[in-house]
XYZ file of C-alpha atoms in Angstrom:
719
model
C 28.735 -4.410 -3.797
C 27.432 -5.854 -7.058
C 24.957 -8.150 -5.307
C 23.770 -5.332 -3.019
C 23.258 -3.022 -5.978
C 21.376 -5.704 -7.911
C 19.202 -6.433 -4.877
C 18.421 -2.735 -4.383
C 17.326 -2.386 -8.018
C 14.765 -5.160 -7.428
C 13.579 -4.041 -3.984
C 15.337 -6.817 -2.061
C 16.818 -5.773 1.282
C 20.353 -6.872 2.212
C 19.917 -5.786 5.842
C 17.126 -4.885 8.247
C 16.709 -3.222 11.645
C 14.688 -5.133 14.266
C 15.134 -2.106 16.536
C 16.377 1.459 15.945
C 19.897 0.752 17.214
C 20.399 -2.683 15.637
C 21.136 -3.625 12.008
C 21.223 -7.255 10.863
C 22.806 -8.347 7.576
C 20.861 -10.728 5.352
C 22.802 -13.847 4.244
C 23.952 -13.661 0.614
C 22.351 -17.001 -0.225
C 18.994 -15.610 0.925
C 19.384 -12.586 -1.345
C 20.357 -14.857 -4.257
C 17.342 -17.129 -3.667
C 14.918 -14.205 -3.480
C 16.339 -12.670 -6.652
C 15.920 -16.022 -8.388
C 12.236 -16.047 -7.369
C 11.991 -12.666 -9.108
C 13.526 -14.091 -12.274
C 16.960 -12.538 -11.676
C 20.038 -14.768 -11.936
C 22.636 -13.988 -9.256
C 24.090 -17.450 -8.648
C 27.704 -16.519 -9.484
C 29.674 -13.245 -9.595
C 29.481 -13.375 -13.387
C 25.700 -13.846 -13.208
C 25.500 -10.828 -10.907
C 27.506 -8.676 -13.323
C 25.399 -9.762 -16.283
C 22.103 -9.193 -14.447
C 23.314 -5.837 -13.170
C 24.228 -4.662 -16.655
C 20.820 -5.791 -17.941
C 18.970 -4.026 -15.113
C 20.893 -0.759 -15.348
C 20.738 -0.595 -19.145
C 17.005 -1.209 -19.218
C 15.381 2.148 -19.893
C 11.675 2.877 -20.147
C 9.838 6.024 -20.985
C 7.249 4.952 -18.404
C 7.174 2.532 -15.484
C 4.660 -0.330 -15.933
C 2.088 1.425 -13.724
C 1.651 5.171 -13.225
C -0.424 6.672 -10.391
C -2.275 9.991 -10.501
C -3.956 11.267 -7.335
C -6.821 13.708 -7.806
C -5.968 17.188 -6.573
C -2.241 16.471 -6.395
C 0.657 17.231 -8.762
C 1.238 14.885 -11.653
C 3.860 12.211 -10.874
C 7.466 12.470 -12.122
C 6.753 9.565 -14.463
C 4.716 12.052 -16.544
C 6.369 15.382 -15.770
C 9.885 14.081 -16.535
C 9.020 12.854 -20.034
C 11.161 14.313 -22.848
C 9.782 17.648 -24.109
C 7.841 17.173 -27.277
C 6.664 13.661 -26.377
C 3.096 12.814 -27.308
C 0.995 11.432 -24.440
C -2.274 9.612 -25.160
C -4.687 8.400 -22.495
C -7.303 5.783 -23.361
C -9.984 5.802 -20.641
C -11.143 2.583 -19.064
C -14.451 1.304 -20.486
C -17.202 2.454 -18.119
C -20.094 0.373 -19.413
C -21.490 2.963 -21.821
C -20.138 4.305 -25.115
C -16.316 4.315 -25.084
C -14.864 7.635 -23.983
C -12.545 9.241 -26.527
C -8.818 9.166 -25.976
C -7.083 12.439 -25.116
C -3.634 13.430 -26.358
C -1.207 16.285 -25.788
C 2.448 17.136 -26.275
C 4.793 17.510 -23.349
C 5.776 21.210 -22.966
C 9.145 22.416 -21.799
C 7.770 23.484 -18.419
C 6.456 20.046 -17.651
C 7.367 20.266 -13.990
C 4.665 22.908 -13.485
C 1.817 20.597 -14.476
C -0.840 19.998 -11.907
C -3.906 17.792 -12.117
C -7.016 19.347 -10.530
C -9.316 17.408 -8.266
C -12.978 17.127 -9.062
C -13.892 19.807 -6.512
C -11.252 22.276 -7.663
C -11.678 24.931 -10.283
C -9.549 24.198 -13.326
C -6.259 26.075 -13.109
C -4.915 28.291 -15.844
C -3.793 26.721 -19.108
C -0.121 27.054 -18.166
C -0.569 24.647 -15.264
C -1.901 21.718 -17.318
C -0.684 19.837 -20.348
C -2.349 21.323 -23.420
C -5.488 19.346 -24.180
C -5.405 17.481 -20.888
C -8.688 16.772 -19.183
C -8.730 14.571 -16.138
C -9.803 11.029 -16.983
C -12.455 9.691 -14.636
C -11.327 7.727 -11.635
C -10.305 4.331 -12.949
C -7.593 2.210 -14.517
C -6.678 3.483 -17.982
C -3.949 2.980 -20.591
C -1.375 5.695 -21.236
C 0.835 5.652 -24.331
C 3.908 7.829 -24.884
C 5.770 8.484 -28.116
C 9.031 10.412 -27.685
C 10.571 12.681 -30.342
C 13.239 10.030 -30.969
C 10.389 7.599 -31.788
C 10.798 5.540 -28.633
C 7.394 4.397 -27.355
C 5.971 2.997 -24.133
C 2.571 1.927 -22.858
C 1.616 1.684 -19.196
C -1.337 1.327 -16.870
C -2.599 4.645 -15.500
C -4.409 4.520 -12.157
C -6.394 7.682 -11.416
C -7.598 7.629 -7.818
C -9.312 10.000 -5.386
C -7.092 11.266 -2.598
C -8.750 9.282 0.221
C -11.011 6.332 0.897
C -14.549 6.939 2.214
C -14.673 7.685 5.933
C -16.868 6.244 8.707
C -19.140 8.453 10.811
C -17.535 10.516 13.556
C -18.163 7.825 16.175
C -19.597 4.335 15.871
C -19.329 1.021 17.652
C -19.865 -2.590 16.634
C -18.984 -6.225 17.199
C -16.002 -8.331 16.171
C -16.868 -11.989 15.673
C -15.515 -15.176 14.158
C -18.597 -16.162 12.175
C -18.137 -19.939 12.493
C -18.251 -19.567 16.310
C -21.687 -17.903 16.297
C -24.252 -20.711 16.256
C -27.952 -19.998 16.340
C -30.811 -22.425 16.913
C -31.022 -22.920 13.145
C -27.311 -23.304 12.315
C -25.950 -26.430 10.638
C -23.119 -27.010 13.106
C -21.384 -23.632 12.684
C -22.355 -19.995 12.232
C -23.451 -18.962 8.741
C -24.469 -15.972 6.645
C -28.050 -16.219 7.883
C -26.738 -15.825 11.419
C -24.595 -12.875 10.313
C -27.592 -11.107 8.786
C -29.621 -11.764 11.934
C -26.842 -10.497 14.219
C -26.549 -7.323 12.134
C -30.308 -6.715 12.118
C -30.545 -7.195 15.893
C -27.411 -5.217 16.812
C -28.303 -2.319 14.542
C -31.893 -2.012 15.686
C -31.520 -2.844 19.377
C -28.062 -1.549 20.275
C -27.480 1.160 17.682
C -24.354 -0.665 16.497
C -22.730 0.625 13.328
C -20.863 -2.436 12.103
C -20.125 -6.150 12.428
C -16.562 -7.255 11.663
C -16.115 -10.905 10.686
C -13.177 -13.210 10.009
C -12.104 -13.854 6.402
C -14.830 -15.795 4.595
C -12.460 -16.831 1.801
C -12.736 -20.246 0.131
C -10.791 -22.911 2.011
C -8.610 -25.671 0.589
C -10.687 -28.873 0.805
C -9.160 -31.815 2.603
C -9.559 -34.226 5.464
C -9.150 -32.467 7.700
C -9.503 -29.046 6.108
C -7.166 -26.419 7.508
C -9.610 -24.579 9.826
C -7.677 -21.303 9.740
C -9.567 -18.593 7.846
C -6.203 -16.913 7.244
C -4.792 -19.670 5.001
C -7.400 -19.936 2.237
C -7.438 -21.522 -1.201
C -8.723 -18.290 -2.736
C -9.139 -14.788 -1.386
C -11.142 -13.797 -4.453
C -14.214 -15.974 -3.782
C -16.079 -16.822 -0.558
C -16.581 -20.324 0.816
C -20.058 -21.837 0.330
C -19.734 -23.569 3.706
C -21.048 -20.250 5.051
C -24.331 -20.542 3.153
C -27.574 -20.707 5.092
C -29.117 -23.573 3.157
C -32.777 -22.874 3.890
C -32.450 -19.303 2.570
C -31.609 -20.444 -0.958
C -34.826 -19.759 -2.937
C -34.730 -23.151 -4.677
C -34.634 -24.971 -1.316
C -38.424 -25.115 -1.048
C -38.747 -26.748 -4.474
C -36.443 -29.738 -3.902
C -38.336 -32.917 -4.798
C -36.365 -35.295 -2.560
C -37.692 -33.933 0.731
C -36.880 -37.102 2.648
C -33.152 -36.818 1.936
C -33.228 -33.108 2.699
C -34.986 -33.750 6.017
C -32.399 -36.402 6.913
C -29.601 -33.930 6.214
C -31.285 -31.318 8.415
C -31.574 -33.830 11.257
C -27.884 -34.693 10.921
C -27.060 -30.989 10.957
C -29.155 -30.517 14.085
C -27.176 -33.337 15.697
C -23.916 -31.559 14.815
C -25.155 -28.369 16.460
C -26.399 -30.283 19.494
C -22.986 -31.892 19.918
C -21.233 -28.508 19.791
C -23.691 -26.648 22.004
C -24.400 -29.287 24.634
C -21.910 -32.154 24.420
C -18.528 -30.426 24.321
C -17.782 -31.196 20.676
C -15.637 -28.885 18.591
C -16.928 -27.195 15.453
C -16.298 -29.650 12.616
C -16.111 -27.675 9.385
C -15.636 -30.826 7.288
C -18.730 -32.511 8.700
C -20.753 -29.326 8.184
C -19.602 -29.029 4.586
C -20.379 -32.672 3.811
C -24.001 -32.153 4.845
C -24.319 -28.794 3.115
C -22.678 -30.128 -0.049
C -25.251 -32.897 -0.330
C -28.107 -30.474 0.299
C -26.778 -27.926 -2.191
C -26.375 -30.574 -4.871
C -30.068 -31.420 -4.437
C -30.948 -27.725 -4.603
C -28.863 -27.261 -7.755
C -31.099 -29.745 -9.577
C -34.027 -27.342 -9.244
C -34.321 -25.245 -12.430
C -33.822 -21.532 -11.942
C -36.737 -19.245 -12.717
C -36.195 -16.866 -15.662
C -35.374 -13.978 -13.346
C -32.987 -16.047 -11.254
C -31.361 -17.433 -14.403
C -30.817 -13.887 -15.698
C -29.236 -12.844 -12.395
C -26.947 -15.887 -12.462
C -25.873 -15.153 -16.033
C -25.097 -11.564 -15.053
C -22.935 -12.851 -12.207
C -21.027 -15.173 -14.561
C -20.414 -12.305 -16.967
C -19.247 -9.977 -14.194
C -16.824 -12.494 -12.687
C -15.472 -13.741 -15.999
C -12.285 -15.777 -16.246
C -11.513 -15.520 -12.529
C -14.653 -17.453 -11.598
C -14.113 -19.954 -14.426
C -10.646 -20.704 -13.065
C -11.809 -20.963 -9.467
C -14.700 -23.295 -10.293
C -12.501 -25.455 -12.507
C -9.891 -25.766 -9.758
C -12.629 -26.868 -7.340
C -13.853 -29.486 -9.831
C -10.336 -30.780 -10.526
C -9.567 -30.923 -6.799
C -12.538 -33.266 -6.340
C -10.918 -35.682 -8.798
C -7.183 -35.251 -8.256
C -6.882 -33.937 -4.695
C -6.464 -30.444 -3.265
C -2.758 -29.901 -4.113
C -2.452 -28.959 -7.782
C 1.302 -29.567 -7.702
C 0.551 -33.323 -7.591
C -1.995 -33.280 -10.444
C -1.177 -34.843 -13.822
C 1.310 -32.572 -15.594
C -1.083 -31.095 -18.214
C -3.559 -30.042 -15.501
C -0.992 -27.992 -13.610
C -1.285 -25.315 -16.300
C -4.746 -23.664 -16.281
C -4.320 -22.697 -19.952
C -3.145 -26.060 -21.345
C -5.151 -28.073 -23.902
C -5.366 -30.886 -21.329
C -6.990 -28.555 -18.829
C -9.444 -27.366 -21.492
C -10.435 -30.990 -22.178
C -10.848 -31.646 -18.453
C -13.109 -28.639 -18.189
C -15.445 -29.979 -20.870
C -15.531 -33.346 -19.089
C -16.322 -31.707 -15.734
C -18.774 -29.132 -17.046
C -21.548 -30.026 -14.577
C -19.225 -29.761 -11.561
C -17.754 -26.494 -12.834
C -21.264 -25.075 -13.161
C -22.126 -26.277 -9.652
C -19.144 -24.446 -8.165
C -19.990 -21.319 -10.164
C -23.527 -21.473 -8.820
C -22.306 -21.940 -5.241
C -20.145 -18.843 -5.620
C -23.199 -16.935 -6.854
C -25.404 -18.140 -4.002
C -22.752 -17.184 -1.455
C -22.303 -13.737 -2.994
C -26.081 -13.293 -2.896
C -26.233 -14.076 0.821
C -23.268 -11.767 1.474
C -25.304 -9.031 -0.198
C -28.316 -9.983 1.932
C -26.244 -9.617 5.108
C -25.036 -6.143 4.126
C -28.561 -5.154 3.170
C -29.838 -6.362 6.562
C -27.191 -4.233 8.262
C -28.103 -1.164 6.233
C -31.833 -1.690 6.807
C -31.123 -1.845 10.546
C -29.544 1.595 10.393
C -25.877 0.577 10.521
C -23.680 3.392 9.211
C -20.978 0.971 8.036
C -22.437 -2.538 8.005
C -20.419 -5.704 7.471
C -16.647 -5.357 7.765
C -14.976 -8.113 5.776
C -11.429 -9.289 6.421
C -8.687 -9.709 3.802
C -6.135 -12.363 4.762
C -2.483 -11.568 4.052
C -2.043 -14.484 1.652
C -3.244 -17.825 0.299
C -2.408 -21.500 0.647
C 0.405 -22.587 -1.714
C -1.697 -25.486 -3.030
C -4.934 -23.586 -3.591
C -6.966 -22.153 -6.444
C -5.349 -18.708 -6.541
C -1.793 -19.995 -6.884
C -2.923 -22.374 -9.650
C -4.814 -19.754 -11.632
C -2.275 -16.931 -11.134
C 1.021 -18.797 -11.211
C 2.922 -15.973 -12.875
C 1.911 -13.558 -10.127
C 3.289 -15.586 -7.193
C 6.928 -16.014 -6.150
C 7.601 -19.747 -6.211
C 9.748 -21.238 -3.474
C 9.041 -18.324 -1.129
C 6.853 -17.900 1.940
C 5.634 -14.813 3.787
C 6.473 -14.439 7.458
C 8.002 -12.072 10.002
C 11.586 -11.423 11.109
C 12.833 -12.151 14.625
C 11.728 -9.574 17.178
C 11.522 -9.068 20.921
C 8.483 -11.386 21.151
C 9.695 -14.167 18.840
C 13.433 -14.665 18.518
C 12.979 -17.321 15.835
C 10.813 -15.225 13.524
C 7.691 -16.553 11.803
C 6.930 -18.467 8.611
C 3.237 -18.293 7.685
C 3.439 -20.723 4.767
C 1.859 -18.242 2.326
C 3.486 -17.577 -1.066
C 3.903 -13.844 -1.777
C 2.893 -11.905 -4.845
C 5.772 -10.822 -7.089
C 5.885 -7.013 -7.095
C 7.256 -6.945 -10.647
C 4.423 -9.171 -11.937
C 1.804 -7.018 -10.213
C 3.201 -3.848 -11.776
C 3.500 -5.412 -15.235
C -0.176 -6.425 -15.204
C -1.455 -3.120 -13.839
C -2.209 -4.786 -10.496
C -4.992 -6.782 -12.141
C -4.946 -9.547 -9.509
C -5.113 -7.041 -6.656
C -7.871 -5.051 -8.365
C -9.988 -8.140 -8.959
C -9.476 -9.320 -5.398
C -10.541 -6.003 -3.901
C -13.497 -5.604 -6.224
C -14.835 -9.016 -5.225
C -14.398 -8.430 -1.495
C -15.826 -4.922 -1.534
C -18.894 -5.792 -3.599
C -20.966 -6.487 -0.466
C -18.916 -4.816 2.261
C -19.450 -1.670 4.259
C -15.776 -1.790 5.136
C -12.688 -3.910 4.605
C -10.118 -4.833 7.230
C -6.702 -5.635 5.761
C -4.682 -8.110 7.801
C -1.016 -7.067 8.141
C -1.602 -3.904 6.116
C 2.158 -3.279 6.182
C 2.271 -5.860 3.383
C 1.217 -3.122 0.957
C 4.706 -1.689 1.520
C 6.955 -4.680 2.150
C 6.825 -8.344 3.123
C 9.293 -10.663 4.805
C 10.138 -13.413 2.296
C 11.494 -16.727 3.587
C 13.134 -19.078 1.039
C 11.703 -22.590 1.122
C 13.588 -24.907 3.473
C 15.213 -22.081 5.434
C 14.310 -20.794 8.919
C 12.461 -17.465 9.173
C 15.646 -15.884 10.526
C 17.152 -16.331 7.039
C 14.487 -14.271 5.291
C 14.560 -10.700 4.015
C 12.230 -7.854 3.168
C 10.985 -7.298 -0.381
C 9.384 -3.955 -1.140
C 6.225 -3.303 -3.161
C 5.139 -0.157 -4.962
C 3.082 1.153 -2.066
C 1.923 4.169 -4.077
C 0.352 1.898 -6.699
C -1.033 -0.571 -4.149
C -2.637 2.275 -2.190
C -4.032 3.906 -5.335
C -5.737 0.668 -6.356
C -7.071 0.207 -2.819
C -8.396 3.775 -2.602
C -9.943 3.550 -6.069
C -11.798 0.297 -5.395
C -12.928 1.434 -1.925
C -14.214 4.665 -3.498
C -16.151 2.722 -6.116
C -17.729 0.548 -3.437
C -18.260 3.382 -0.944
C -16.404 1.321 1.672
C -14.307 2.234 4.698
C -10.856 0.616 5.001
C -9.215 -0.479 8.268
C -5.594 -1.581 8.311
C -4.287 -4.016 10.918
C -1.049 -2.196 11.721
C -0.006 -3.991 14.904
C 3.535 -5.184 15.570
C 6.664 -3.979 13.772
C 5.710 -1.089 11.489
C 8.220 0.554 9.159
C 8.651 4.305 9.772
C 6.326 6.367 7.590
C 3.828 3.580 6.944
C 1.160 4.733 9.388
C 1.500 8.289 8.086
C 1.108 7.145 4.465
C -1.978 5.105 5.325
C -3.524 7.960 7.307
C -2.951 10.346 4.406
C -5.116 8.104 2.236
C -7.818 7.766 4.876
C -7.009 4.170 5.900
C -7.842 3.704 9.580
C -5.391 1.961 11.879
C -5.992 -0.613 14.617
C -5.353 0.195 18.268
C -5.560 -2.541 20.926
C -5.815 -1.248 24.480
C -3.090 -3.365 26.089
C -0.507 -2.236 23.517
C -1.327 1.480 23.698
C 1.393 2.829 25.958
C 3.647 5.870 25.943
C 6.506 4.022 24.286
C 8.423 7.245 23.646
C 8.107 8.299 27.279
C 7.604 6.393 30.522
C 5.974 3.344 28.890
C 2.861 3.639 31.011
C -0.717 3.234 29.671
C -1.651 5.917 27.193
C -4.333 8.320 28.416
C -7.525 8.196 26.323
C -7.150 11.714 24.909
C -3.734 10.786 23.479
C -5.055 7.959 21.318
C -5.248 8.538 17.578
C -8.640 9.361 16.137
C -8.439 7.537 12.832
C -8.510 3.991 14.118
C -10.594 1.030 15.152
C -10.078 0.742 18.911
C -10.553 -2.642 20.577
C -9.696 -4.496 23.756
C -8.600 -7.658 21.941
C -8.468 -9.517 18.622
C -8.849 -13.080 17.365
C -5.142 -13.747 18.074
C -5.186 -12.364 21.619
C -6.721 -13.402 24.951
C -10.280 -12.395 25.715
C -10.584 -9.415 28.019
C -11.700 -11.591 30.932
C -8.682 -13.880 30.459
C -6.377 -10.871 30.250
C -7.748 -9.358 33.455
C -7.560 -12.606 35.405
C -4.227 -13.862 34.034
C -5.879 -17.022 32.673
C -4.065 -16.566 29.364
C -0.675 -16.952 31.062
C -1.612 -20.169 32.849
C -3.086 -21.533 29.599
C 0.179 -20.928 27.744
C 2.049 -22.493 30.658
C -0.072 -25.672 30.481
C 0.700 -25.931 26.768
C 4.438 -25.400 27.239
C 4.533 -22.106 25.329
C 6.241 -19.911 27.914
C 9.904 -19.050 27.404
C 10.342 -17.888 31.012
C 9.347 -19.338 34.396
C 5.620 -19.147 35.163
C 6.057 -16.890 38.207
C 8.101 -14.406 36.180
C 5.464 -14.291 33.430
C 2.620 -13.927 35.928
C 4.390 -11.125 37.788
C 4.904 -9.150 34.585
C 1.320 -9.766 33.479
C -0.182 -8.771 36.824
C 1.940 -5.612 36.901
C 0.833 -4.563 33.422
C -2.833 -5.246 34.151
C -2.623 -3.398 37.472
C -1.300 -0.305 35.700
C -4.328 -0.265 33.427
C -6.773 -0.860 36.280
C -5.149 1.954 38.245
C -5.625 4.317 35.292
C -9.264 3.258 34.961
C -9.783 3.918 38.660
C -8.134 7.355 38.463
C -10.422 8.242 35.580
C -13.428 7.097 37.661
C -14.289 4.475 35.087
C -13.930 1.587 37.525
C -16.288 1.987 40.493
C -14.373 2.107 43.769
C -14.427 -1.191 45.589
C -15.986 -2.964 42.600
C -13.208 -5.364 41.678
C -15.197 -8.075 39.969
C -14.136 -9.116 36.492
C -17.426 -8.152 34.782
C -17.175 -4.598 36.104
C -13.563 -4.407 34.928
C -14.573 -5.509 31.411
C -17.168 -2.728 31.345
C -14.533 -0.253 32.554
C -12.159 -1.254 29.758
C -14.837 -0.526 27.176
C -15.823 2.692 28.940
C -12.207 3.725 28.435
C -12.329 2.833 24.731
C -15.426 4.997 24.398
C -13.496 7.890 25.982
C -10.812 7.810 23.288
C -11.323 9.801 20.067
C -11.297 6.584 17.986
C -13.755 6.741 15.085
C -14.712 3.067 15.495
C -14.907 1.039 18.712
C -14.988 -2.722 18.319
C -16.325 -5.128 20.951
C -15.125 -8.727 20.787
C -18.459 -10.570 20.858
C -17.198 -13.331 23.211
C -16.303 -10.561 25.696
C -19.988 -9.686 26.007
C -20.738 -13.029 27.669
C -17.455 -13.470 29.566
C -15.803 -16.105 27.341
C -12.270 -16.737 28.650
C -10.893 -18.823 25.762
C -8.981 -17.422 22.773
C -10.246 -18.415 19.345
C -6.658 -18.836 18.187
C -3.486 -19.363 20.182
C -0.475 -18.462 18.012
C 2.332 -20.973 18.188
C 0.014 -23.986 18.533
C -1.381 -26.520 16.101
C -2.707 -29.733 17.662
C -2.148 -28.548 21.238
C -5.121 -26.189 21.105
C -8.431 -26.246 19.157
C -7.750 -23.113 17.108
C -10.637 -21.804 14.981
C -13.003 -24.546 16.243
C -14.547 -23.137 19.430
C -18.099 -21.801 19.772
C -18.691 -18.637 21.793
C -19.122 -19.639 25.450
C -19.915 -18.211 28.883
C -17.322 -17.843 31.689
C -17.685 -21.532 32.586
C -17.040 -22.603 29.003
C -20.655 -23.545 28.195
C -21.482 -22.623 24.573
C -24.126 -19.973 24.055
C -26.309 -19.437 21.005
C -27.011 -16.206 19.155
C -30.433 -16.139 20.802
C -28.863 -16.454 24.267
C -26.284 -13.785 23.481
C -29.013 -11.363 22.387
C -30.862 -11.953 25.677
C -27.762 -11.763 27.897
C -28.013 -9.197 30.723
C -24.211 -9.134 30.801
C -24.110 -8.104 27.126
C -26.681 -5.352 27.600
C -24.839 -4.051 30.658
C -21.595 -3.884 28.679
C -23.106 -2.292 25.577
C -24.820 0.387 27.666
C -21.403 1.996 28.284
C -20.917 2.437 24.522
C -24.221 4.137 23.832
C -23.881 7.853 23.068
C -25.781 10.136 25.467
C -29.397 10.389 24.389
C -30.713 13.809 23.441
C -33.507 15.093 25.656
C -36.899 14.664 24.016
C -38.963 17.858 24.124
C -42.544 17.581 25.470
C -45.344 18.212 22.981
C -45.540 21.876 22.010
C -42.017 22.676 23.246
C -39.133 23.272 20.838
C -36.039 21.168 21.529
C -33.215 23.034 23.202
């Protein structure tokens, strides 16, 4: 009982339910290991008793972080303060003259307090603390002094009730940017290609958004991990995505011969991928771009460009300094900071400070690359907006970072050492999953006012029309797996979802960005409702939308939820053509991934697909007698358009009939994950220019166009 109580006080689960009628106990040694990662000693019964006494005797006037939602009652953290306590709020600096602090005394009827929203009329004096005026949306400091002279200071997050919303209906493309090569690419898709795709799709197809894979900075290495979901840093983008020729200083490089040689080598890389069956080689692309960017960096910045760069450095502050220094140190000592000389493992040590002064030129180079990449991200969003896109670029936030990367080095106190994020066993994976990503410590986040999360979101949202959050359930809880143990021996650790959501809503509000949560798979009861209350859209994938509470058959379009991004597939799932033809089953069979006989898997797959095709036929979305795969793909998207979903996403490879998944979960070397260009049904790569001219694409996108209003003849008023 003592260990269970101690675990509960720190948000560590001692059991979990993989299904409503099943409860699984978590091994004690797992609970002890997770508590240790949270700084709680539970190794012996005596340690448990001592830690329990310390936890239960610890009293605070305020929790480390307090959340206030506009238009909603004040939280118990404020209303339950001792009567007579003095509360002082120091507003967050907003760039101008500092706003004065406000103070009031807690009345006896504290439970009646209510904080008005900006659109509400102020209630009567009895409903508010005397002297209280709502601080602006932001992250402030709140200080409490009780009558018995006890004091406490906390972070106060004041957030609007909901994130910005997309238009009533809009459609757009989902694409893995590296896979989208144009005639000018350097061996993989880049930010120039993204801007061009957005400009074309917005103007020609009336698309409202382009969703891309995470563009986070990768851990360098040979070979580099190609997965965009296992980055070195989620805070800063990877300069491998730069379109070199768009950098303003490119035209002023003196060594034109070397630059021309690099361009020829890049053209050869693209030729190999597009016409010779080669895979996308991120390392080879980066080697060429690195050399070109080093030449470009020698060109002096103009006064205006220099001023813009200095502004960027000031805005990014210590976070960019740390990231650039890690990149410079990794060039010397390798990409795993755990193996660096001891003094360099601490970003704040005197030895690290000396190394920084010795590597000043390289640190500045990496700062400049971050600036150039941010500039081109802004250019892509601007191109989308100029093309009339209501949302624009939808960036993707990975669920975690590589244990050896820049973020874990710079924010060591925020991460739980010796732990990895994953997923518990379920009906689809009896062994569970270990993603190899160290989790954030919920106690460290709260103690710092969620500074790491705020900085991460602010950076990602700076040039985004929307943000997709991978495994959005991680705002509520994550499955922690102790190092060296199988995923089945993990457990859930809870986070302060109220605080995490408040920070998310606040930063999305500041950026004017939509938020989409990837809420597929096992979702804790109440999570989808909590996200919907704050305006976070969900993700609905056609093949998974069934009447699970009823007969299990495909869900009719009118029964789909409205507040979601509806798609036919994702980067981790088969393309629509492969799903319709069963190719995905035979592919997994060839790679030895099936857990049942091939015939059994095929029978189940064919049955499920047939149910969907039958529904499409009944709804007259699939022309009678037209059983070809291209017509079926159009019918699937016609169905998506018939749902009330606010956003409809089209997997760009689906528009040209690509049958290959970009990622096949459960594989490493057996399949070329994250290295395939978009291709036609025969597997021949196609360029952005060919995609834009594809009759198949235009036939598919026609089903997503809203009905056009009748144009009135001259002199006649529209109906």
